[in-house]
Amino acid sequence: MKKILFTRYLVEQQRDHGHIPSQLRLLLEVVARACKGISQAVNKGALGGVLGTAGSENVQGEVQKKLDIIANEVLIEANEWGGHLAAMASEEMDGIYVVPNRYPQGEYLLLFDPLDGSSNIDVTVSSGTIFSVLTRPEGASGVEEKDFLQPGHQQVAAGYCVYGPQTTLVLTVGDGVAMFTLDREQGSFVLTEENVRIPEDTKEFAINMSNMRHWDQPVKRYIDECLQGKEGPRSKDFNMRWIASMVADVHRILTRGGVFMYPWDKREPEKAGKLRLMYEANPMAWLIEQAGGAATNARQRILDLQPTKLHERVSVVLGSKNEVERITRYHTEA
Ligand code: AHG
Ligand code: MN
Ligand code: MN
């Protein structure tokens, strides 16, 4: 079988469909290269002295792991000099990072969660990098935070790289979803799956069950019906999978279907949910939709939400279409 490397895939996509201009291709190659570096650091684990906490907190008040900071730095250093970007935003930085004056500024904006599921790293469970690419609004001279506040349907590329037993990069540029596995001997991402499709029905759900007492009634109703199995209204037995790395949970769903939920709950009622709209929910929602699934905030399509701030949070329900539609209906009916 002939090996199609990431670069070749991008070049051929551009040639055949014309939706990866050369600056975007450069951006995606740079992100892929940064992910290889992060994968190396994650793999070294205790040998690299990279495990444990860094002793600081991010803007969301979460304790930062050493690897959260390392991954953030790797992505910034890789991306700032190429001339393809105007600015970046990250879970691990309070404000936006404008490309320094000494480098040329490009037309793209890059958002990322440098390391999703970082609480799992010390126990060698999968984690990953999530990214979203937007175009800078036309005519703007400088670049400001408000330039990033675009709904998810305006993304021009989105993806993630999961660091697990394999390192796999998953990408959409709006023409389906492709997966690339890192060939460590060669140091290249190789195309291993194209036209990824999510089955419309599933018997597998992912939610942090320990939060059950804080959930809203429609979420309780849905999970309760699943738990009743064959004897209940769903007339089938369900299985639960919860990795606590969104990136790994989404990867499972893209691979074999399922539904993932991180809904609003009563613990912090003023916040919409735990996950962040711009660099977690939006890129994942687009990938899921591109693979034939659905993604809502339990009421509306995630990709249509107008962000109001960079680190905005959102409820997330995504995965197999019929299941997401059911959960969304339970909410809108309530
Ligand atoms: P991050 O490591 O980037 O802060 O994100 C972790 C997220 C997500 O990956 C996962 O679904 C969720 O947090 C798990 O949180 P809880 O264990 O608090 O439920
Ligand atoms: Mn995350
Ligand atoms: Mn993170």
PDB file of C-alpha atoms and ligand atoms in Angstrom, residues 91 113 115-117 130 246 275-276 280, ligand 2:
ATOM      1  CA  GLU A  91      -6.244  27.699  27.280  1.00  0.00           C
ATOM      2  CA  ASP A 113      -5.863  23.624  24.044  1.00  0.00           C
ATOM      3  CA  LEU A 115      -2.774  19.597  26.271  1.00  0.00           C
ATOM      4  CA  ASP A 116      -6.266  18.334  26.868  1.00  0.00           C
ATOM      5  CA  GLY A 117      -6.704  15.751  29.610  1.00  0.00           C
ATOM      6  CA  ILE A 130      -6.901  20.438  20.147  1.00  0.00           C
ATOM      7  CA  MET A 246     -12.167  14.961  25.817  1.00  0.00           C
ATOM      8  CA  LEU A 275     -15.419  22.839  28.547  1.00  0.00           C
ATOM      9  CA  ARG A 276     -14.306  25.876  26.608  1.00  0.00           C
ATOM     10  CA  GLU A 280     -12.395  22.605  22.803  1.00  0.00           C
TER      11      GLU A 280
HETATM   12 MN    MN B   2      -9.036  20.580  27.653  1.00  0.00          MN
END
